[in-house]
Amino acid sequence: MNWLDDIRWDDQGLVPVIAQEASTGDVLMFAWMNREALARTAEIGEAVYWSRSRSRLWHKGEESGHTQKVQSIRLDCDNDVVLLSVEQLGHTPGIACHTGRHSCFFQKYEQGQWVSVEPVLKDPEHIYK
């Protein structure tokens, strides 16, 4: 039996993935993987996701240069969520979000509204060409 068969894939053949920074424990992003993306991630040691908007594999950093070196791959107790422990690399280290921030979870609920609580480390105009 293949290790990928242990995963409870959804009806679209996807599993949710959380990318967590190994050094800080910060949750950097949430994404999806299909079997091919997870197998490729394990093979090359860098995060490869399934882009639902592009309908294709997405090697994190292929456009921005902000790659994720995978330290470990874990599976939750229900076998339906993957946790990647990663080192966030790139031209401007520490940027995981397409908005130029450290984490995609930069908005915090405060008094009935969402407030940005993390700075933009690099303008996305200078990241994506």
PDB file of C-alpha atoms in Angstrom:
ATOM      1  CA  MET A   1       0.000   0.000   0.000  1.00  0.00           C
ATOM      2  CA  ASN A   2       1.226   3.476  -0.894  1.00  0.00           C
ATOM      3  CA  TRP A   3       1.590   6.054   1.922  1.00  0.00           C
ATOM      4  CA  LEU A   4      -0.647   8.406  -0.070  1.00  0.00           C
ATOM      5  CA  ASP A   5      -3.502   5.895   0.250  1.00  0.00           C
ATOM      6  CA  ASP A   6      -3.643   6.595   4.002  1.00  0.00           C
ATOM      7  CA  ILE A   7      -4.853  10.135   3.356  1.00  0.00           C
ATOM      8  CA  ARG A   8      -8.588  10.907   3.343  1.00  0.00           C
ATOM      9  CA  TRP A   9      -8.824  12.920   0.125  1.00  0.00           C
ATOM     10  CA  ASP A  10     -11.979  14.974  -0.415  1.00  0.00           C
ATOM     11  CA  ASP A  11     -14.356  14.320  -3.322  1.00  0.00           C
ATOM     12  CA  GLN A  12     -12.157  16.477  -5.580  1.00  0.00           C
ATOM     13  CA  GLY A  13      -9.045  14.506  -4.666  1.00  0.00           C
ATOM     14  CA  LEU A  14      -7.651  17.259  -2.448  1.00  0.00           C
ATOM     15  CA  VAL A  15      -6.435  17.553   1.136  1.00  0.00           C
ATOM     16  CA  PRO A  16      -6.056  20.825   3.089  1.00  0.00           C
ATOM     17  CA  VAL A  17      -2.494  21.797   3.974  1.00  0.00           C
ATOM     18  CA  ILE A  18      -1.173  24.163   6.628  1.00  0.00           C
ATOM     19  CA  ALA A  19       2.338  25.564   6.178  1.00  0.00           C
ATOM     20  CA  GLN A  20       3.964  26.409   9.495  1.00  0.00           C
ATOM     21  CA  GLU A  21       7.341  28.105   9.888  1.00  0.00           C
ATOM     22  CA  ALA A  22       9.700  25.630  11.573  1.00  0.00           C
ATOM     23  CA  SER A  23      11.746  28.229  13.463  1.00  0.00           C
ATOM     24  CA  THR A  24       8.885  30.311  14.916  1.00  0.00           C
ATOM     25  CA  GLY A  25       5.764  28.149  14.789  1.00  0.00           C
ATOM     26  CA  ASP A  26       3.995  30.904  12.819  1.00  0.00           C
ATOM     27  CA  VAL A  27       1.223  29.653  10.548  1.00  0.00           C
ATOM     28  CA  LEU A  28       2.245  31.024   7.160  1.00  0.00           C
ATOM     29  CA  MET A  29      -0.504  29.870   4.862  1.00  0.00           C
ATOM     30  CA  PHE A  30      -3.267  27.426   4.036  1.00  0.00           C
ATOM     31  CA  ALA A  31      -3.454  25.651   0.691  1.00  0.00           C
ATOM     32  CA  TRP A  32      -4.532  22.424  -1.004  1.00  0.00           C
ATOM     33  CA  MET A  33      -2.652  19.422  -2.353  1.00  0.00           C
ATOM     34  CA  ASN A  34      -3.628  16.561  -4.587  1.00  0.00           C
ATOM     35  CA  ARG A  35      -1.742  13.243  -4.657  1.00  0.00           C
ATOM     36  CA  GLU A  36       0.736  14.480  -7.241  1.00  0.00           C
ATOM     37  CA  ALA A  37       1.482  17.683  -5.299  1.00  0.00           C
ATOM     38  CA  LEU A  38       2.101  15.824  -2.044  1.00  0.00           C
ATOM     39  CA  ALA A  39       4.234  13.167  -3.745  1.00  0.00           C
ATOM     40  CA  ARG A  40       6.274  15.884  -5.501  1.00  0.00           C
ATOM     41  CA  THR A  41       6.683  17.800  -2.220  1.00  0.00           C
ATOM     42  CA  ALA A  42       8.064  14.679  -0.531  1.00  0.00           C
ATOM     43  CA  GLU A  43      10.308  13.971  -3.520  1.00  0.00           C
ATOM     44  CA  ILE A  44      11.937  17.402  -3.930  1.00  0.00           C
ATOM     45  CA  GLY A  45      11.732  18.712  -0.356  1.00  0.00           C
ATOM     46  CA  GLU A  46       9.980  21.942  -1.374  1.00  0.00           C
ATOM     47  CA  ALA A  47       6.279  22.765  -1.112  1.00  0.00           C
ATOM     48  CA  VAL A  48       4.203  22.021  -4.203  1.00  0.00           C
ATOM     49  CA  TYR A  49       0.501  22.764  -3.932  1.00  0.00           C
ATOM     50  CA  TRP A  50      -2.581  22.341  -6.100  1.00  0.00           C
ATOM     51  CA  SER A  51      -3.823  25.728  -7.252  1.00  0.00           C
ATOM     52  CA  ARG A  52      -7.599  25.609  -7.481  1.00  0.00           C
ATOM     53  CA  SER A  53      -7.707  28.969  -9.278  1.00  0.00           C
ATOM     54  CA  ARG A  54      -5.152  27.867 -11.898  1.00  0.00           C
ATOM     55  CA  SER A  55      -6.247  24.202 -11.960  1.00  0.00           C
ATOM     56  CA  ARG A  56      -2.630  23.034 -11.929  1.00  0.00           C
ATOM     57  CA  LEU A  57       0.306  22.191  -9.697  1.00  0.00           C
ATOM     58  CA  TRP A  58       1.900  25.258  -8.127  1.00  0.00           C
ATOM     59  CA  HIS A  59       5.483  25.059  -6.888  1.00  0.00           C
ATOM     60  CA  LYS A  60       5.463  27.682  -4.121  1.00  0.00           C
ATOM     61  CA  GLY A  61       7.746  30.489  -5.224  1.00  0.00           C
ATOM     62  CA  GLU A  62       7.714  29.672  -8.937  1.00  0.00           C
ATOM     63  CA  GLU A  63       6.844  33.304  -9.709  1.00  0.00           C
ATOM     64  CA  SER A  64       7.863  35.160  -6.557  1.00  0.00           C
ATOM     65  CA  GLY A  65      11.039  33.260  -5.681  1.00  0.00           C
ATOM     66  CA  HIS A  66       9.683  32.737  -2.140  1.00  0.00           C
ATOM     67  CA  THR A  67      10.016  28.968  -1.816  1.00  0.00           C
ATOM     68  CA  GLN A  68       9.299  26.729   1.156  1.00  0.00           C
ATOM     69  CA  LYS A  69      11.933  24.155   2.112  1.00  0.00           C
ATOM     70  CA  VAL A  70      10.077  21.333   3.833  1.00  0.00           C
ATOM     71  CA  GLN A  71      11.465  20.174   7.179  1.00  0.00           C
ATOM     72  CA  SER A  72       8.701  17.674   7.933  1.00  0.00           C
ATOM     73  CA  ILE A  73       5.333  16.460   6.689  1.00  0.00           C
ATOM     74  CA  ARG A  74       2.701  15.464   9.257  1.00  0.00           C
ATOM     75  CA  LEU A  75      -0.801  14.086   9.009  1.00  0.00           C
ATOM     76  CA  ASP A  76      -3.514  14.786  11.588  1.00  0.00           C
ATOM     77  CA  CYS A  77      -5.352  12.121  13.602  1.00  0.00           C
ATOM     78  CA  ASP A  78      -8.233  11.918  11.103  1.00  0.00           C
ATOM     79  CA  ASN A  79      -5.826  11.613   8.157  1.00  0.00           C
ATOM     80  CA  ASP A  80      -7.511  14.567   6.442  1.00  0.00           C
ATOM     81  CA  VAL A  81      -5.201  17.559   7.072  1.00  0.00           C
ATOM     82  CA  VAL A  82      -1.500  17.848   6.247  1.00  0.00           C
ATOM     83  CA  LEU A  83       0.885  20.031   8.242  1.00  0.00           C
ATOM     84  CA  LEU A  84       4.116  21.138   6.601  1.00  0.00           C
ATOM     85  CA  SER A  85       6.922  22.443   8.769  1.00  0.00           C
ATOM     86  CA  VAL A  86       8.855  24.750   6.425  1.00  0.00           C
ATOM     87  CA  GLU A  87      11.733  27.150   6.147  1.00  0.00           C
ATOM     88  CA  GLN A  88      10.520  30.165   4.180  1.00  0.00           C
ATOM     89  CA  LEU A  89      13.205  31.183   1.677  1.00  0.00           C
ATOM     90  CA  GLY A  90      13.484  33.781  -1.062  1.00  0.00           C
ATOM     91  CA  HIS A  91      14.850  37.065  -2.320  1.00  0.00           C
ATOM     92  CA  THR A  92      13.322  38.770   0.704  1.00  0.00           C
ATOM     93  CA  PRO A  93      13.423  36.025   3.360  1.00  0.00           C
ATOM     94  CA  GLY A  94      10.321  35.439   5.426  1.00  0.00           C
ATOM     95  CA  ILE A  95       7.676  36.384   2.865  1.00  0.00           C
ATOM     96  CA  ALA A  96       5.049  33.667   2.420  1.00  0.00           C
ATOM     97  CA  CYS A  97       2.047  35.757   1.361  1.00  0.00           C
ATOM     98  CA  HIS A  98       1.397  37.140  -2.122  1.00  0.00           C
ATOM     99  CA  THR A  99       0.643  40.478  -0.426  1.00  0.00           C
ATOM    100  CA  GLY A 100       4.321  40.779   0.536  1.00  0.00           C
ATOM    101  CA  ARG A 101       3.742  39.880   4.179  1.00  0.00           C
ATOM    102  CA  HIS A 102       5.296  37.203   6.372  1.00  0.00           C
ATOM    103  CA  SER A 103       2.023  35.287   6.772  1.00  0.00           C
ATOM    104  CA  CYS A 104      -1.257  35.076   4.913  1.00  0.00           C
ATOM    105  CA  PHE A 105      -2.956  35.431   8.318  1.00  0.00           C
ATOM    106  CA  PHE A 106      -2.211  39.141   8.756  1.00  0.00           C
ATOM    107  CA  GLN A 107      -5.790  40.270   9.449  1.00  0.00           C
ATOM    108  CA  LYS A 108      -7.081  40.251  13.021  1.00  0.00           C
ATOM    109  CA  TYR A 109     -10.683  40.694  14.114  1.00  0.00           C
ATOM    110  CA  GLU A 110     -10.952  43.715  16.417  1.00  0.00           C
ATOM    111  CA  GLN A 111     -14.164  45.421  17.498  1.00  0.00           C
ATOM    112  CA  GLY A 112     -16.277  44.355  14.538  1.00  0.00           C
ATOM    113  CA  GLN A 113     -13.715  44.738  11.776  1.00  0.00           C
ATOM    114  CA  TRP A 114     -10.617  43.170  10.251  1.00  0.00           C
ATOM    115  CA  VAL A 115      -7.388  45.027  10.962  1.00  0.00           C
ATOM    116  CA  SER A 116      -4.032  44.402   9.243  1.00  0.00           C
ATOM    117  CA  VAL A 117      -1.563  43.586  12.017  1.00  0.00           C
ATOM    118  CA  GLU A 118       1.520  42.635   9.973  1.00  0.00           C
ATOM    119  CA  PRO A 119       3.521  45.004   7.789  1.00  0.00           C
ATOM    120  CA  VAL A 120       4.147  44.581   4.080  1.00  0.00           C
ATOM    121  CA  LEU A 121       7.791  43.489   3.875  1.00  0.00           C
ATOM    122  CA  LYS A 122       8.010  44.028   0.125  1.00  0.00           C
ATOM    123  CA  ASP A 123       5.570  45.608  -2.290  1.00  0.00           C
ATOM    124  CA  PRO A 124       3.988  42.853  -4.422  1.00  0.00           C
ATOM    125  CA  GLU A 125       4.591  45.062  -7.486  1.00  0.00           C
ATOM    126  CA  HIS A 126       8.303  44.372  -6.975  1.00  0.00           C
ATOM    127  CA  ILE A 127       7.822  40.647  -6.326  1.00  0.00           C
ATOM    128  CA  TYR A 128       5.669  39.601  -9.271  1.00  0.00           C
ATOM    129  CA  LYS A 129       6.525  40.499 -12.812  1.00  0.00           C
TER     130      LYS A 129
END
